CSV table of C-alpha atoms in Angstrom, one decimal:
chain,number,residue,atom,x,y,z
A,1,MET,CA,1.2,-2.1,-13.2
A,2,LEU,CA,-2.0,-2.3,-15.1
A,3,ASN,CA,-2.0,-6.1,-15.4
A,4,LYS,CA,-2.5,-7.3,-11.9
A,5,PRO,CA,-3.3,-11.0,-12.0
A,6,VAL,CA,-5.5,-12.3,-9.2
A,7,ARG,CA,-5.6,-16.0,-8.4
A,8,THR,CA,-9.0,-15.9,-6.8
A,9,LYS,CA,-10.8,-16.9,-10.0
A,10,SER,CA,-9.3,-20.3,-10.1
A,11,VAL,CA,-10.2,-21.3,-6.5
A,12,ALA,CA,-12.4,-24.3,-6.0
A,13,ARG,CA,-16.0,-23.5,-5.3
A,14,GLY,CA,-16.1,-26.2,-2.7
A,15,ILE,CA,-13.6,-24.4,-0.6
A,16,PHE,CA,-15.6,-21.2,-1.0
A,17,ALA,CA,-18.7,-23.0,0.2
A,18,THR,CA,-16.8,-24.3,3.2
A,19,ILE,CA,-15.6,-20.9,4.1
A,20,LEU,CA,-19.1,-19.5,4.0
A,21,PHE,CA,-20.3,-22.3,6.2
A,22,ILE,CA,-17.6,-21.6,8.8
A,23,ALA,CA,-18.4,-17.9,8.7
A,24,ALA,CA,-22.0,-18.6,9.2
A,25,LEU,CA,-21.2,-20.8,12.2
A,26,ALA,CA,-19.1,-18.0,13.6
A,27,CYS,CA,-22.0,-15.6,13.3
A,28,MET,CA,-24.4,-18.0,15.0
A,29,ASN,CA,-22.0,-18.4,17.9
A,30,ASN,CA,-21.2,-14.7,18.3
A,31,ARG,CA,-24.1,-12.4,19.3
A,32,TYR,CA,-21.9,-9.4,18.4
A,33,CYS,CA,-21.2,-10.6,14.9
A,34,PHE,CA,-21.7,-8.1,12.1
A,35,CYS,CA,-23.8,-10.4,9.8
A,36,SER,CA,-24.2,-8.7,6.5
A,37,GLU,CA,-24.3,-9.3,2.8
A,38,ILE,CA,-20.5,-9.4,2.5
A,39,THR,CA,-19.3,-12.7,1.0
A,40,PHE,CA,-15.8,-14.1,1.1
A,41,GLN,CA,-13.6,-16.0,-1.2
A,42,PRO,CA,-10.6,-17.9,0.2
A,43,LEU,CA,-7.2,-16.1,0.0
A,44,PRO,CA,-5.2,-17.9,-2.8
A,45,ASP,CA,-2.7,-20.5,-1.5
A,46,ILE,CA,0.8,-19.1,-0.9
A,47,LYS,CA,3.6,-20.9,-2.8
A,48,ASN,CA,7.1,-21.5,-1.7
A,49,THR,CA,8.3,-19.3,-4.6
A,50,ASP,CA,6.3,-16.3,-3.4
A,51,LYS,CA,8.0,-13.1,-2.3
A,52,ILE,CA,5.7,-11.1,0.0
A,53,VAL,CA,6.1,-7.6,1.2
A,54,ILE,CA,3.9,-6.2,4.0
A,55,PHE,CA,3.7,-2.4,4.4
A,56,ALA,CA,2.7,-1.5,8.0
A,57,PRO,CA,2.2,2.0,9.3
A,58,HIS,CA,3.2,1.3,12.9
A,59,PRO,CA,4.9,-1.5,14.9
A,60,ASP,CA,2.0,-3.9,15.8
A,61,ASP,CA,0.0,-3.4,12.5
A,62,GLU,CA,2.0,-6.2,10.9
A,63,THR,CA,0.8,-8.5,13.7
A,64,LEU,CA,-2.8,-7.3,14.0
A,65,GLY,CA,-3.5,-7.3,10.3
A,66,THR,CA,-1.3,-10.0,8.9
A,67,GLY,CA,0.2,-12.1,11.8
A,68,GLY,CA,-1.6,-15.2,10.7
A,69,LEU,CA,-0.7,-14.6,7.1
A,70,ILE,CA,3.0,-14.4,8.1
A,71,CYS,CA,2.7,-17.7,9.9
A,72,GLU,CA,1.1,-19.4,6.9
A,73,ALA,CA,3.7,-17.9,4.5
A,74,ILE,CA,6.6,-19.2,6.6
A,75,ARG,CA,4.9,-22.6,6.9
A,76,ARG,CA,4.9,-22.7,3.1
A,77,ASN,CA,8.6,-21.5,2.9
A,78,ALA,CA,7.7,-18.2,1.2
A,79,GLN,CA,9.8,-15.1,1.6
A,80,VAL,CA,8.3,-12.4,3.8
A,81,THR,CA,9.5,-8.9,4.4
A,82,VAL,CA,7.8,-6.4,6.7
A,83,VAL,CA,8.3,-2.7,6.0
A,84,LEU,CA,7.4,-0.4,9.0
A,85,LEU,CA,6.9,3.2,7.9
A,86,THR,CA,6.7,5.1,11.2
A,87,ASP,CA,8.5,5.0,14.5
A,88,GLY,CA,5.3,4.5,16.5
A,89,SER,CA,6.4,7.1,19.0
A,90,ARG,CA,3.1,9.0,19.2
A,91,SER,CA,1.2,6.3,21.0
A,92,HIS,CA,2.1,7.5,24.5
A,93,ASP,CA,2.5,11.0,26.0
A,94,THR,CA,4.9,11.4,28.9
A,95,LYS,CA,2.3,10.6,31.5
A,96,ALA,CA,1.3,7.3,29.9
A,97,TYR,CA,4.9,6.4,29.2
A,98,GLU,CA,5.8,6.8,32.9
A,99,ALA,CA,2.8,4.8,34.0
A,100,PHE,CA,3.8,2.0,31.6
A,101,LEU,CA,7.4,1.9,32.8
A,102,ASN,CA,6.2,1.8,36.4
A,103,LEU,CA,3.9,-1.0,35.7
A,104,ARG,CA,6.6,-3.0,34.0
A,105,ASN,CA,9.2,-2.1,36.7
A,106,ARG,CA,11.5,-0.7,34.1
A,107,SER,CA,14.2,1.6,35.3
A,108,ILE,CA,15.8,2.2,31.9
A,109,LYS,CA,14.0,4.9,30.0
A,110,GLU,CA,14.3,4.2,26.3
A,111,PRO,CA,12.6,6.5,23.8
A,112,MET,CA,9.2,5.3,22.7
A,113,GLY,CA,10.4,4.6,19.2
A,114,ASP,CA,13.1,2.2,20.5
A,115,ILE,CA,10.7,0.4,22.8
A,116,ARG,CA,8.3,-0.2,19.9
A,117,ARG,CA,11.2,-1.5,17.8
A,118,HIS,CA,12.2,-4.0,20.4
A,119,GLU,CA,8.5,-5.1,20.8
A,120,VAL,CA,8.0,-5.7,17.1
A,121,LEU,CA,11.2,-7.7,16.8
A,122,HIS,CA,10.0,-9.9,19.5
A,123,ALA,CA,6.6,-10.2,18.0
A,124,ILE,CA,7.8,-11.2,14.5
A,125,GLY,CA,10.0,-13.8,16.2
A,126,GLU,CA,6.9,-15.3,17.8
A,127,LEU,CA,5.4,-15.5,14.3
A,128,GLY,CA,8.5,-17.3,13.1
A,129,LEU,CA,10.0,-14.5,11.0
A,130,ASP,CA,13.7,-13.7,11.3
A,131,LYS,CA,14.3,-10.1,12.5
A,132,SER,CA,16.5,-9.5,9.4
A,133,ARG,CA,13.2,-9.5,7.4
A,134,VAL,CA,12.0,-6.3,9.1
A,135,ILE,CA,12.8,-2.9,7.6
A,136,PHE,CA,12.4,0.3,9.7
A,137,LEU,CA,11.9,3.5,7.8
A,138,GLY,CA,11.6,5.8,10.9
A,139,TYR,CA,9.1,8.3,9.6
A,140,PRO,CA,6.9,10.4,12.0
A,141,ASP,CA,4.0,8.6,13.7
A,142,GLY,CA,0.9,10.7,12.9
A,143,GLY,CA,2.6,12.6,10.1
A,144,MET,CA,2.3,10.3,7.1
A,145,ARG,CA,-0.8,12.0,5.6
A,146,ALA,CA,0.9,15.3,5.8
A,147,LEU,CA,4.0,13.9,4.0
A,148,PHE,CA,1.9,12.5,1.2
A,149,ASN,CA,-0.3,15.6,0.7
A,150,ASP,CA,1.6,18.7,1.9
A,151,TYR,CA,5.3,18.0,2.6
A,152,TRP,CA,6.3,16.1,-0.6
A,153,ASP,CA,9.4,18.0,-1.6
A,154,CYS,CA,12.4,17.7,0.6
A,155,ASP,CA,13.2,21.4,0.6
A,156,ARG,CA,10.4,21.9,3.2
A,157,LEU,CA,10.4,19.2,5.9
A,158,TYR,CA,7.7,18.1,8.2
A,159,ARG,CA,8.6,18.3,11.9
A,160,ALA,CA,7.2,15.6,14.3
A,161,ASP,CA,5.5,16.9,17.4
A,162,ASN,CA,5.1,14.4,20.2
A,163,ASP,CA,6.8,13.8,23.5
A,164,PHE,CA,9.4,11.5,22.0
A,165,ASN,CA,10.2,12.8,18.5
A,166,LYS,CA,10.3,16.5,17.6
A,167,SER,CA,12.7,16.1,14.7
A,168,ASP,CA,12.4,16.8,10.9
A,169,HIS,CA,14.4,13.7,10.1
A,170,SER,CA,14.7,10.2,11.4
A,171,PRO,CA,16.7,10.3,14.7
A,172,TYR,CA,17.1,6.5,14.7
A,173,GLY,CA,20.3,4.6,13.9
A,174,PHE,CA,18.3,1.7,12.8
A,175,SER,CA,16.4,3.6,10.0
A,176,TYR,CA,16.6,2.2,6.5
A,177,LEU,CA,18.0,5.6,5.4
A,178,LYS,CA,20.1,7.2,8.0
A,179,ASN,CA,18.8,10.7,8.9
A,180,ALA,CA,15.9,10.2,6.5
A,181,PRO,CA,14.3,13.6,5.8
A,182,TYR,CA,10.6,13.9,6.8
A,183,CYS,CA,9.2,14.5,3.3
A,184,GLY,CA,7.0,12.5,1.0
A,185,ALA,CA,9.5,12.1,-1.8
A,186,SER,CA,11.9,10.4,0.6
A,187,VAL,CA,9.3,7.9,1.7
A,188,ALA,CA,8.4,7.1,-1.9
A,189,ALA,CA,12.1,6.7,-2.8
A,190,ASN,CA,12.7,4.3,0.1
A,191,LEU,CA,9.7,2.2,-0.9
A,192,GLN,CA,10.6,2.2,-4.6
A,193,GLU,CA,14.2,1.1,-3.8
A,194,ILE,CA,12.9,-1.7,-1.5
A,195,MET,CA,10.4,-3.0,-4.1
A,196,LEU,CA,13.0,-3.0,-6.8
A,197,ALA,CA,15.5,-4.9,-4.6
A,198,LEU,CA,13.0,-7.5,-3.3
A,199,LYS,CA,10.9,-7.9,-6.5
A,200,PRO,CA,7.8,-9.0,-4.6
A,201,ASP,CA,5.0,-11.2,-6.1
A,202,ILE,CA,2.4,-10.1,-3.5
A,203,ILE,CA,2.1,-6.9,-1.4
A,204,PHE,CA,-0.2,-6.2,1.5
A,205,TYR,CA,-1.0,-2.7,2.8
A,206,PRO,CA,-3.8,-1.0,4.8
A,207,ASP,CA,-7.4,-1.1,3.5
A,208,ASP,CA,-9.4,1.7,1.9
A,209,GLY,CA,-11.9,1.5,4.7
A,210,ASP,CA,-9.3,2.1,7.5
A,211,LEU,CA,-9.9,5.2,9.5
A,212,HIS,CA,-6.4,6.1,10.6
A,213,ASP,CA,-4.5,8.8,8.8
A,214,ASP,CA,-1.2,6.9,8.8
A,215,HIS,CA,-2.9,3.8,7.4
A,216,TRP,CA,-4.5,5.9,4.7
A,217,ALA,CA,-1.1,7.4,3.8
A,218,THR,CA,0.6,4.0,3.9
A,219,SER,CA,-1.9,2.7,1.4
A,220,ALA,CA,-1.3,5.8,-0.9
A,221,PHE,CA,2.5,5.5,-0.6
A,222,ALA,CA,2.4,1.7,-1.4
A,223,ARG,CA,0.3,2.3,-4.4
A,224,TYR,CA,2.5,5.1,-5.6
A,225,ALA,CA,5.6,3.1,-5.3
A,226,ALA,CA,4.0,0.1,-7.0
A,227,ILE,CA,3.0,2.2,-10.0
A,228,LYS,CA,6.4,3.8,-10.3
A,229,THR,CA,8.3,0.6,-10.1
A,230,GLY,CA,6.0,-1.2,-12.7
A,231,TYR,CA,4.9,-3.7,-10.2
A,232,ASN,CA,2.5,-6.2,-11.8
A,233,GLY,CA,2.0,-8.8,-9.0
A,234,GLU,CA,-1.0,-9.2,-6.7
A,235,TRP,CA,-1.9,-6.7,-4.0
A,236,TYR,CA,-4.2,-7.1,-1.0
A,237,THR,CA,-5.4,-4.9,1.8
A,238,TYR,CA,-5.9,-5.5,5.5
A,239,LEU,CA,-8.0,-3.7,8.0
A,240,VAL,CA,-7.0,-2.5,11.5
A,241,HIS,CA,-9.0,0.6,12.4
A,242,LYS,CA,-12.8,0.7,11.9
A,243,GLY,CA,-14.3,2.4,14.9
A,244,ASP,CA,-15.0,1.4,18.5
A,245,ASP,CA,-17.2,-1.5,17.4
A,246,TRP,CA,-14.6,-3.5,15.4
A,247,PRO,CA,-13.3,-6.2,15.9
A,248,SER,CA,-16.4,-7.3,17.7
A,249,PRO,CA,-16.8,-8.1,20.5
A,250,PRO,CA,-13.7,-6.3,21.8
A,251,ARG,CA,-12.1,-9.1,23.7
A,252,TYR,CA,-10.0,-12.2,23.4
A,253,LEU,CA,-12.0,-14.9,21.4
A,254,PRO,CA,-9.5,-17.1,19.7
A,255,LYS,CA,-12.1,-19.6,18.5
A,256,ALA,CA,-14.4,-16.9,17.0
A,257,GLY,CA,-14.2,-15.8,13.4
A,258,LEU,CA,-13.2,-12.2,12.4
A,259,THR,CA,-16.0,-10.5,10.5
A,260,LEU,CA,-16.3,-7.2,8.6
A,261,PRO,CA,-18.5,-4.2,9.5
A,262,PRO,CA,-21.6,-4.2,7.2
A,263,GLU,CA,-20.9,-0.7,5.9
A,264,LEU,CA,-17.9,-2.0,4.0
A,265,SER,CA,-20.3,-3.9,1.7
A,266,VAL,CA,-20.7,-0.7,-0.3
A,267,LEU,CA,-17.0,-0.8,-1.3
A,268,ASP,CA,-16.1,-2.4,-4.7
A,269,ALA,CA,-13.6,-4.8,-3.1
A,270,SER,CA,-13.5,-8.6,-3.3
A,271,TRP,CA,-13.2,-9.9,0.2
A,272,LEU,CA,-10.9,-12.8,1.0
A,273,ILE,CA,-10.5,-14.9,4.1
A,274,LEU,CA,-7.6,-16.9,5.5
A,275,PRO,CA,-8.6,-19.6,8.0
A,276,LEU,CA,-5.8,-20.0,10.6
A,277,LYS,CA,-4.7,-23.2,12.2
A,278,PRO,CA,-4.9,-23.4,16.0
A,279,ASP,CA,-1.1,-23.1,16.4
A,280,GLN,CA,-1.1,-20.0,14.1
A,281,VAL,CA,-3.8,-18.4,16.3
A,282,ALA,CA,-1.7,-19.1,19.3
A,283,ARG,CA,1.4,-17.7,17.7
A,284,LYS,CA,-0.5,-14.5,16.7
A,285,GLY,CA,-1.7,-14.2,20.3
A,286,ARG,CA,1.8,-14.4,21.6
A,287,ALA,CA,3.0,-11.9,19.0
A,288,ILE,CA,0.3,-9.4,20.1
A,289,ASN,CA,1.3,-9.9,23.7
A,290,SER,CA,4.8,-8.9,22.7
A,291,HIS,CA,3.5,-5.3,22.1
A,292,ALA,CA,3.3,-4.6,25.8
A,293,SER,CA,3.3,-0.8,25.4
A,294,GLN,CA,0.2,-1.0,23.2
A,295,LEU,CA,-1.6,-3.6,25.4
A,296,PHE,CA,-1.1,-1.2,28.3
A,297,LEU,CA,-3.3,1.3,26.4
A,298,TRP,CA,-5.7,-0.9,24.4
A,299,LYS,CA,-5.5,-4.5,25.7
A,300,ASN,CA,-9.0,-5.7,24.7
A,301,TYR,CA,-8.8,-4.0,21.4
A,302,LEU,CA,-5.5,-5.7,20.4
A,303,LEU,CA,-6.5,-9.1,21.8
A,304,SER,CA,-9.7,-8.9,19.7
A,305,PHE,CA,-7.6,-9.6,16.6
A,306,VAL,CA,-6.7,-13.0,18.0
A,307,ARG,CA,-9.4,-14.8,15.9
A,308,SER,CA,-9.6,-18.0,13.8
A,309,ASN,CA,-9.1,-16.2,10.5
A,310,GLU,CA,-7.8,-13.0,8.8
A,311,ILE,CA,-9.6,-10.9,6.2
A,312,PHE,CA,-8.2,-9.2,3.2
A,313,GLY,CA,-9.5,-7.0,0.4
A,314,ALA,CA,-8.7,-6.8,-3.3
A,315,TYR,CA,-9.7,-3.7,-5.3
A,316,PRO,CA,-10.1,-3.4,-9.0
A,317,TYR,CA,-8.9,-0.7,-11.3
A,318,VAL,CA,-11.5,2.0,-12.1
A,319,LYS,CA,-11.8,2.3,-15.8
A,320,MET,CA,-12.4,5.9,-16.8
A,321,SER,CA,-15.5,6.5,-18.8
A,322,ARG,CA,-15.5,8.4,-22.1
A,323,VAL,CA,-18.5,10.8,-22.2
A,324,GLY,CA,-20.1,13.0,-24.9
A,325,ASP,CA,-19.2,16.5,-25.8
A,326,ASP,CA,-21.6,18.1,-23.4
A,327,PRO,CA,-22.2,15.7,-20.4
A,328,ASN,CA,-24.9,16.4,-17.9
A,329,PHE,CA,-23.9,14.5,-14.7
A,330,PHE,CA,-26.6,16.2,-12.7
A,331,ARG,CA,-29.2,14.7,-14.9
A,332,ASP,CA,-27.6,11.4,-15.7
A,333,GLY,CA,-25.8,10.7,-12.5
A,334,ALA,CA,-22.1,9.8,-11.9
A,335,PRO,CA,-20.4,7.9,-14.7
A,336,PRO,CA,-19.6,4.2,-14.3
A,337,SER,CA,-16.0,5.2,-13.7
A,338,SER,CA,-16.6,5.9,-10.0
A,339,PHE,CA,-15.8,4.4,-6.7
A,340,PRO,CA,-17.8,4.5,-3.5
A,341,ASP,CA,-16.7,5.8,-0.1
A,342,VAL,CA,-18.0,4.4,3.2
A,343,ARG,CA,-20.7,6.6,4.8
A,344,MET,CA,-19.9,8.3,8.1
A,345,ASP,CA,-16.4,6.9,8.0
A,346,GLN,CA,-14.3,9.8,9.3
A,347,LYS,CA,-15.2,12.7,11.5
A,348,THR,CA,-18.5,13.1,9.8
A,349,GLY,CA,-21.3,13.6,12.3
A,350,SER,CA,-18.9,14.9,15.0
A,351,LEU,CA,-19.1,18.5,13.8
A,352,GLN,CA,-22.1,20.8,13.7
A,353,THR,CA,-21.1,21.7,10.1
A,354,SER,CA,-20.3,18.4,8.3
A,355,GLU,CA,-20.3,16.6,5.1
A,356,ASP,CA,-20.0,12.9,4.1
A,357,ILE,CA,-18.4,12.0,0.8
A,358,ILE,CA,-20.1,8.8,-0.6
A,359,ARG,CA,-18.7,8.6,-4.2
A,360,MET,CA,-15.9,9.9,-6.4
A,361,ALA,CA,-15.7,9.7,-10.2
A,362,MET,CA,-13.7,10.7,-13.2
A,363,ALA,CA,-14.6,10.9,-16.9
A,364,TYR,CA,-13.3,12.5,-20.1
A,365,ASN,CA,-13.9,13.5,-23.7
A,366,ASP,CA,-11.6,15.0,-26.3
A,367,LYS,CA,-11.9,18.4,-24.8
A,368,SER,CA,-12.1,18.0,-21.0
A,369,ALA,CA,-11.6,15.8,-18.0
A,370,TYR,CA,-14.2,15.8,-15.3
A,371,LEU,CA,-13.9,15.1,-11.6
A,372,ILE,CA,-17.1,14.3,-9.7
A,373,LEU,CA,-17.7,14.3,-5.9
A,374,GLN,CA,-21.0,13.2,-4.4
A,375,SER,CA,-22.1,13.8,-0.8
A,376,ALA,CA,-24.7,12.0,1.3
A,377,ASP,CA,-26.6,15.4,1.5
A,378,ASP,CA,-26.4,18.6,-0.4
A,379,ILE,CA,-22.9,20.1,-1.0
A,380,ASN,CA,-22.1,22.5,1.8
A,381,ALA,CA,-20.6,25.6,0.2
A,382,THR,CA,-19.2,26.9,3.5
A,383,LEU,CA,-16.7,24.0,3.6
A,384,LEU,CA,-13.4,23.5,1.7
A,385,HIS,CA,-13.4,20.7,-0.9
A,386,ARG,CA,-10.3,19.3,-2.6
A,387,PHE,CA,-9.5,16.9,-5.4
A,388,HIS,CA,-6.1,15.3,-5.6
A,389,LEU,CA,-4.6,13.6,-8.6
A,390,ARG,CA,-1.2,11.8,-9.1
A,391,ILE,CA,-0.6,11.3,-12.8
A,392,TRP,CA,1.8,8.7,-14.1
A,393,ASP,CA,2.9,8.7,-17.8
A,394,LYS,CA,5.4,5.8,-17.6
A,395,LYS,CA,8.2,8.3,-17.1
A,396,GLN,CA,7.3,10.5,-14.2
A,397,PHE,CA,4.6,11.4,-11.7
A,398,THR,CA,3.0,14.8,-11.9
A,399,ARG,CA,0.2,16.0,-9.6
A,400,MET,CA,-2.8,18.2,-9.7
A,401,ASP,CA,-4.5,19.5,-6.6
A,402,ILE,CA,-7.7,21.6,-6.9
A,403,LYS,CA,-9.3,23.5,-4.0
A,404,ILE,CA,-12.9,24.7,-4.0
A,405,ARG,CA,-14.1,27.4,-1.6
A,406,GLY,CA,-17.6,28.6,-2.1
A,407,LYS,CA,-18.1,29.3,-5.9
A,408,GLU,CA,-14.4,29.5,-6.7
A,409,ALA,CA,-12.1,26.6,-7.7
A,410,GLU,CA,-8.3,27.0,-8.0
A,411,TYR,CA,-5.2,24.9,-8.6
A,412,GLU,CA,-2.8,24.6,-5.6
A,413,ARG,CA,1.0,24.4,-5.9
A,414,LYS,CA,1.9,21.6,-3.5
A,415,ALA,CA,5.2,20.4,-4.9
A,416,GLY,CA,7.7,21.0,-7.7
A,417,ASN,CA,5.8,18.6,-10.0
A,418,SER,CA,2.4,20.4,-9.5
A,419,ILE,CA,0.5,21.1,-12.7
A,420,MET,CA,-0.6,24.8,-12.7
A,421,PRO,CA,-2.8,25.6,-15.8
A,422,ASP,CA,-3.2,29.3,-16.6
A,423,GLN,CA,-7.0,29.2,-16.5
A,424,LYS,CA,-9.0,28.2,-13.4
A,425,PRO,CA,-10.8,24.9,-13.4
A,426,GLY,CA,-14.5,24.8,-14.2
A,427,LEU,CA,-16.9,24.3,-11.3
A,428,ALA,CA,-20.5,23.3,-11.2
A,429,VAL,CA,-22.5,22.4,-8.1
A,430,LYS,CA,-26.1,21.1,-7.8
A,431,GLY,CA,-27.7,19.3,-4.9
A,432,ASN,CA,-25.3,16.6,-3.6
A,433,MET,CA,-22.9,16.7,-6.6
A,434,MET,CA,-19.9,18.8,-7.4
A,435,VAL,CA,-18.2,18.7,-10.9
A,436,ILE,CA,-14.8,20.0,-11.8
A,437,SER,CA,-13.5,20.3,-15.3
A,438,PHE,CA,-10.1,21.0,-16.8
A,439,PRO,CA,-8.4,20.6,-20.2
A,440,PHE,CA,-8.1,16.9,-21.2
A,441,HIS,CA,-4.6,17.3,-22.6
A,442,TYR,CA,-3.1,17.5,-19.1
A,443,ILE,CA,-3.9,13.8,-18.6
A,444,GLU,CA,-4.0,12.6,-22.2
A,445,ALA,CA,-0.7,10.8,-21.9
A,446,ALA,CA,-1.4,9.3,-18.5
A,447,ASP,CA,-0.9,5.6,-18.1
A,448,GLU,CA,-2.5,5.6,-14.6
A,449,ILE,CA,-4.0,8.2,-12.3
A,450,MET,CA,-4.5,8.1,-8.6
A,451,LEU,CA,-7.6,10.1,-7.4
A,452,SER,CA,-8.7,11.2,-4.0
A,453,GLY,CA,-11.0,13.8,-2.5
A,454,ASP,CA,-11.5,15.5,0.9
A,455,VAL,CA,-13.6,18.0,2.8
A,456,SER,CA,-12.3,20.4,5.5
A,457,ASP,CA,-13.8,23.0,7.8
A,458,PRO,CA,-13.9,26.6,6.6
A,459,GLN,CA,-10.6,27.4,8.5
A,460,ASP,CA,-8.9,24.5,6.8
A,461,LYS,CA,-7.8,23.1,10.2
A,462,ILE,CA,-10.0,19.9,10.5
A,463,VAL,CA,-10.4,17.3,7.8
A,464,ILE,CA,-14.0,16.3,8.0
A,465,ASP,CA,-14.0,13.4,5.5
A,466,PHE,CA,-11.6,12.0,2.9
A,467,THR,CA,-11.5,9.2,0.4
A,468,SER,CA,-8.7,6.7,-0.3
A,469,PHE,CA,-6.5,7.2,-3.4
A,470,ARG,CA,-7.8,4.8,-6.0
A,471,ASP,CA,-6.1,3.8,-9.3
A,472,MET,CA,-7.8,4.8,-12.5
A,473,ALA,CA,-6.9,4.2,-16.1
A,474,PHE,CA,-8.3,4.6,-19.6
A,475,SER,CA,-10.1,1.5,-20.7
A,476,HIS,CA,-7.9,1.0,-23.7
A,477,LYS,CA,-4.8,1.2,-21.5
A,478,ILE,CA,-6.1,-1.7,-19.4
A,479,GLU,CA,-7.0,-3.7,-22.4
A,480,GLU,CA,-3.6,-3.2,-24.0
A,481,ALA,CA,-1.8,-4.2,-20.8
A,482,ASN,CA,-3.9,-7.4,-20.5
A,483,GLN,CA,-3.1,-8.5,-24.1
A,484,PRO,CA,-1.3,-11.9,-24.2
C-alpha cells in the first residue's frame, strides 16, 4: 500500500484560485468563520469507473461527512458503498428514547439500533444511493477504540453497555457477519473481506483531527485493513467531531461555506474541497433530516453540516529517519520522521493533572529503534504514557505496546501477536520529551508501521490525550514501491 497515487497534483491552478476566492467570500459573509492559513485544493474529479468505499462509524456520519460526495459520485455514475461499523445504539438512554418516541407519536418501540438503521436507509435514498450499497457491521457504539486497542483477540470479547445493547456479539439479523463477535480481529477481518470483494479505487474514513473515540478507531481499522489487503488507491479523510464550535455557526446555513478550525493547520494534511451544487445541498439537507432520532438531540449541530461544500484531508506517509549510532534527541530535537498532533484536542485541560501530546516521531539505526513523544509542557511522570505499534511485514501484522509509569517502561501483552522482548525497553525523559528505545531487529523486516501514543490518568481509567495511528515506512521502502 506504499504507492498511493494522488490526483491533486494534476488539478488546474485556475480551479484552485476559484476555490480560494469562493472560500474567501464565504469568510467575508460569515462572522463566525474560522479564517486561518489553511489553504484548499479541489478534490479530484470522480470518474464513472471509480469504485468508492466510505467507512462510517455511526449511522449519520456517512451523510454529515460525505453526503455531498455521494451525490456527486452518483451523478458521475461511480460505484459507492457505505460501510457502517457500529449500531449507533448508544446515542440515547431510555429517558431520551421515550421522549423521542412520544414526540414522534410512535407506539412501536423498536431497539435503537433498528431505528438508526431505518433512518440511514432513508437518508442514503435521499442522496440517490440504493440501499443495497450499505453494509451494516453491527459492532458496539462507543466500543470501537477498546476493540482496536484492548479486545483484539476473539477469545476475550468486549461487552456493550448501553440501554439497548448489552451483548458481546452483534444481536442484529442485518449484520454483515451474523453474530459477529465483539473483538478487533473480527472487525478487521470484515473490512478486509469487503475491500477484497469491492476492490475500491478511493476510500474515505474519519479524519485524524476528529475527537470521537469511534471515529479514531474507524480510521485505525480502515488503515489496518487497507495495509493488509495491499490497497494502493487513494484515501481521504472527513471530519465530523471537532468541539462545540464546529461547524460554525451551529445552525442551518446552506449557502455558507464549510470551513476548518484553525488549529488543524498544524497537521501535515493536504486539505481538499468539494463545492456542491444547489440540488446536492438540498439532497444532503433532506438526508440529514432523515436522521430524526439524532435531530431530536442535536438539531442545530447536524443541520450545520448543510453547507455549500465538503472538506476532506489527505495525509502523507511518514518516512522514518535513519540516525547516528548515539542520537541525542533532547539536544537536536525530534527527527524529521514525525507527525504533529493538534493541541488541546481531547480531554486536555479538563483535568487538574493533564498533559497535551503535540508530536510523535520514530527513528532508527542499525542497533535500535526510537519512539519519541513530545508534550506541550514538561512530561508529567505521575501519568501513564503508552506507545502503540502495528507492524506489517507483507505476511502478517504483529504489535508492540509499551507502557511507561514513572521511570519504568515495560511491554504489554495485548493480543496473541504481541511482541514481548526479554529485556525492558530503554526510557529517557527530559523536559517535554520522552524517548523509548528497543532493538531494531524487531522492526527490521517491516514494510509499514502504524504508530500511535496516548496519556492516561494514574489509575488508568481516563484517557487524557491520544494521537491518531499514522502510517510510517523506511524511506527505501517508499522509493522501491514508487519505482515505475
